[in-house]
Structure formats: structure tokens, C-alpha cells
Short mmCIF file of C-alpha atoms in Angstrom, two decimals:
data_model
loop_
_atom_site.label_atom_id
_atom_site.label_comp_id
_atom_site.label_asym_id
_atom_site.label_seq_id
_atom_site.Cartn_x
_atom_site.Cartn_y
_atom_site.Cartn_z
CA MET A 190 0.00 0.00 0.00
CA PHE A 191 1.57 3.27 -1.11
CA SER A 192 0.26 6.63 -0.03
CA LYS A 193 1.37 10.14 0.76
CA PRO A 194 2.74 10.80 4.26
CA GLY A 195 0.28 12.63 6.46
CA THR A 196 -2.85 11.06 4.95
CA LEU A 197 -5.15 8.69 6.84
CA ALA A 198 -4.13 5.89 4.49
CA GLY A 199 -0.48 6.71 5.15
CA ALA A 200 -1.05 6.64 8.89
CA LEU A 201 -2.85 3.30 8.61
CA ALA A 202 -0.06 1.87 6.46
CA LEU A 203 2.54 2.94 9.06
CA ALA A 204 0.43 1.50 11.89
CA MET A 205 0.08 -1.83 10.04
CA ALA A 206 3.81 -1.94 9.32
CA ALA A 207 4.56 -1.27 13.00
CA LEU A 208 2.20 -4.05 14.07
CA LEU A 209 3.51 -6.56 11.55
CA SER A 210 7.24 -5.82 11.95
CA PRO A 211 7.65 -7.81 15.19
CA LEU A 212 5.86 -10.73 13.57
CA CYS A 213 8.23 -10.70 10.61
CA ALA A 214 11.30 -10.55 12.84
CA SER A 215 10.09 -13.35 15.08
CA ALA A 216 9.37 -15.52 12.01
CA GLN A 217 13.11 -15.45 11.26
CA GLU A 218 14.41 -18.75 12.61
CA GLY A 219 18.10 -18.47 11.81
CA PRO A 220 20.79 -15.97 10.87
CA GLN A 221 20.80 -14.29 7.48
CA MET A 222 24.01 -15.50 5.88
CA ASN A 223 23.50 -14.87 2.17
CA LEU A 224 23.41 -11.09 1.93
CA GLN A 225 25.43 -9.18 -0.65
CA ARG A 226 28.96 -8.41 0.59
CA VAL A 227 31.27 -5.44 0.20
CA LYS A 228 34.95 -4.95 1.03
CA LEU A 229 35.63 -2.02 3.33
CA SER A 230 38.92 -0.72 4.65
CA ALA A 231 39.81 0.69 8.04
CA GLY A 232 43.40 1.85 7.75
CA MET A 233 45.35 -1.21 6.62
CA HIS A 234 42.58 -3.59 7.73
CA ILE A 235 40.12 -5.12 5.26
CA ILE A 236 36.56 -5.86 6.38
CA ASP A 237 34.31 -8.35 4.59
CA ALA A 238 30.90 -6.82 5.36
CA GLN A 239 27.47 -8.19 4.66
CA VAL A 240 25.17 -5.42 3.41
CA ALA A 241 21.80 -4.93 5.15
CA LEU A 242 20.02 -2.74 2.63
CA THR A 243 16.27 -3.40 2.93
CA PRO A 244 14.17 -2.64 6.03
CA GLU A 245 13.77 -6.40 6.63
CA GLN A 246 17.50 -7.07 6.31
CA ARG A 247 18.27 -4.18 8.67
CA GLN A 248 15.70 -5.35 11.20
CA ILE A 249 17.16 -8.88 11.35
CA GLY A 250 20.78 -7.74 11.16
CA LEU A 251 23.10 -10.14 12.98
CA MET A 252 20.33 -11.75 15.04
CA PHE A 253 20.77 -15.46 15.75
CA ARG A 254 24.46 -15.55 14.67
CA LYS A 255 26.47 -17.73 17.05
CA GLU A 256 29.87 -16.73 15.65
CA MET A 257 31.42 -14.31 13.19
CA PRO A 258 35.00 -14.34 11.86
CA GLN A 259 37.07 -11.38 13.12
CA GLN A 260 37.43 -9.74 9.68
CA GLU A 261 33.68 -9.90 9.00
CA GLY A 262 30.89 -7.52 9.93
CA MET A 263 27.61 -6.08 8.70
CA ILE A 264 27.02 -2.63 7.27
CA PHE A 265 23.52 -1.22 7.58
CA VAL A 266 22.64 1.22 4.79
CA PHE A 267 19.79 3.68 5.28
CA GLU A 268 18.06 5.81 2.63
CA GLN A 269 18.85 9.08 4.38
CA ALA A 270 20.90 10.34 7.28
CA SER A 271 19.10 10.41 10.61
CA GLN A 272 19.85 9.44 14.19
CA GLN A 273 20.22 5.65 14.08
CA CYS A 274 19.58 3.59 17.21
CA PHE A 275 20.37 -0.11 17.57
CA TRP A 276 19.61 -2.72 20.19
CA MET A 277 20.63 -6.34 20.63
CA LYS A 278 17.36 -8.28 20.95
CA ASN A 279 17.93 -11.87 19.71
CA THR A 280 21.58 -11.03 18.98
CA LEU A 281 23.88 -13.59 20.57
CA LEU A 282 27.27 -11.99 19.85
CA PRO A 283 28.72 -8.98 21.70
CA LEU A 284 29.21 -6.29 19.06
CA THR A 285 30.60 -2.80 18.57
CA ALA A 286 28.63 -0.49 16.31
CA ALA A 287 30.39 2.24 14.37
CA PHE A 288 28.04 5.04 13.33
CA VAL A 289 29.47 6.32 10.05
CA ALA A 290 29.00 9.57 8.10
CA ASP A 291 28.53 9.64 4.32
CA ASP A 292 32.26 10.26 3.74
CA GLY A 293 33.26 7.22 5.83
CA THR A 294 34.16 9.14 9.01
CA ILE A 295 33.26 7.27 12.18
CA VAL A 296 31.03 9.60 14.21
CA ASN A 297 30.91 7.44 17.36
CA LEU A 298 31.29 3.85 18.53
CA ALA A 299 29.08 1.85 20.90
CA ASP A 300 29.85 -1.47 22.59
CA MET A 301 26.67 -3.55 22.81
CA LYS A 302 25.84 -6.48 25.09
CA PRO A 303 24.05 -9.53 23.66
CA GLN A 304 20.30 -9.98 24.06
CA THR A 305 19.55 -6.55 25.50
CA THR A 306 17.10 -3.88 24.43
CA GLU A 307 19.19 -0.92 25.59
CA PRO A 308 19.34 1.58 22.71
CA HIS A 309 22.73 2.61 21.27
CA CYS A 310 22.41 5.70 19.09
CA SER A 311 24.46 7.77 16.70
CA ALA A 312 25.72 11.09 18.08
CA LYS A 313 24.50 12.81 14.91
CA PRO A 314 22.55 11.82 11.78
CA VAL A 315 24.24 9.05 9.75
CA ARG A 316 23.33 6.76 6.84
CA TYR A 317 25.67 3.89 7.75
CA VAL A 318 26.23 1.67 10.76
CA LEU A 319 28.97 -0.97 10.74
CA GLU A 320 28.73 -3.77 13.31
CA MET A 321 31.83 -5.80 14.13
CA ASN A 322 32.74 -8.21 16.93
CA LYS A 323 33.01 -6.30 20.22
CA GLY A 324 36.45 -4.78 20.65
CA TRP A 325 37.49 -5.09 16.99
CA PHE A 326 37.79 -1.31 16.50
CA ALA A 327 39.64 -0.79 19.80
CA GLN A 328 42.09 -3.62 19.03
CA LYS A 329 42.93 -1.95 15.72
CA GLY A 330 43.21 1.56 17.19
CA ILE A 331 40.19 2.74 15.20
CA LYS A 332 38.09 5.38 16.96
CA ALA A 333 35.69 8.26 16.35
CA GLY A 334 37.18 10.47 13.64
CA SER A 335 38.85 7.54 11.83
CA LYS A 336 37.82 7.02 8.21
CA LEU A 337 36.52 3.89 6.54
CA GLY A 338 36.99 3.31 2.83
CA GLY A 339 35.00 1.36 0.30
CA PRO A 340 32.25 1.66 -2.31
CA PRO A 341 29.50 3.04 -0.03
CA PHE A 342 31.65 6.03 0.92
CA GLU A 343 33.30 6.66 -2.46
CA ALA A 344 29.97 7.30 -4.18
CA ARG A 345 29.15 10.06 -1.68
CA ARG A 346 32.37 12.12 -1.85
#
């Protein structure tokens, strides 16, 4: 159902989507492993990142994953920059989220505990969030202000 924002039909469509979203997420029985991948760089380090592009892919994210190789992660791509907030419901791995500006600059980092609903938000509007195993950024000396490289950021320069 497509409609203009602000109309009754638009409000109903948003309400239905909000009601159905938890049902869709709970229907997911295992991790999503077959998403498109992209190579990113963080200094001399190469990241093999799954790309969560659609609302459904972003909602599921890394839920239900029991392990993830150290060089792998997931990049969440949003249509427009806004404050992004993440939680760890049904996520079994401890993760660090990097909230990333259009040019690849890390705005802020957040360590996240498994299976919690505590929100972790970007310090300013961003279009990208990169999740890696907890501590990966710190171990590599990558912090807020560091730049990531790769196709998502090159198209925006």
C-alpha cells in the first residue's frame, strides 16, 4: 500500500507496518548469511561486510548468529541520514557499532551487550552503521574520527 505521508491511508499503512514488523522478525528462525557483501577498509585492515540494505535485512541484522569471523561484519545502509539507534534483541554476539558519516568518518562507537534492548544511538545523523565483533575497532586503534573506505563512501564524496 503506497500513499502520501500525512494522509489517513499513510497513517494506517505505518500502523500496520509497525504491528507486523515484530511478527516478521520473530518468524526469522536463523541468521541471514547470504546477503550481498562489500569490502571495506579501516586503515590497513580489510573488512568483509554483509550489506543490510532493505528494512527487513536491517531489522534482522546479525540476530541469531552464534559466531562471526574477526574480519567480517555487517554494514547497515539507510536511505537518508538520521539518528540511528540499535539494540541487541535476539543477537547472541557482543558487538561494537560504528556510526558512520557519508564520507566514511566514524562519528561514534558503541559497545553492545548480547540480548539486550538498551538503545545505542548515533551522536548525529548518519546513513551507515557498521557492526563488528566487540572490541574489533579498539584492538585496531580505530576510533571516532577515523575514516573507513569502500564503495559506499566513495559514491558520496
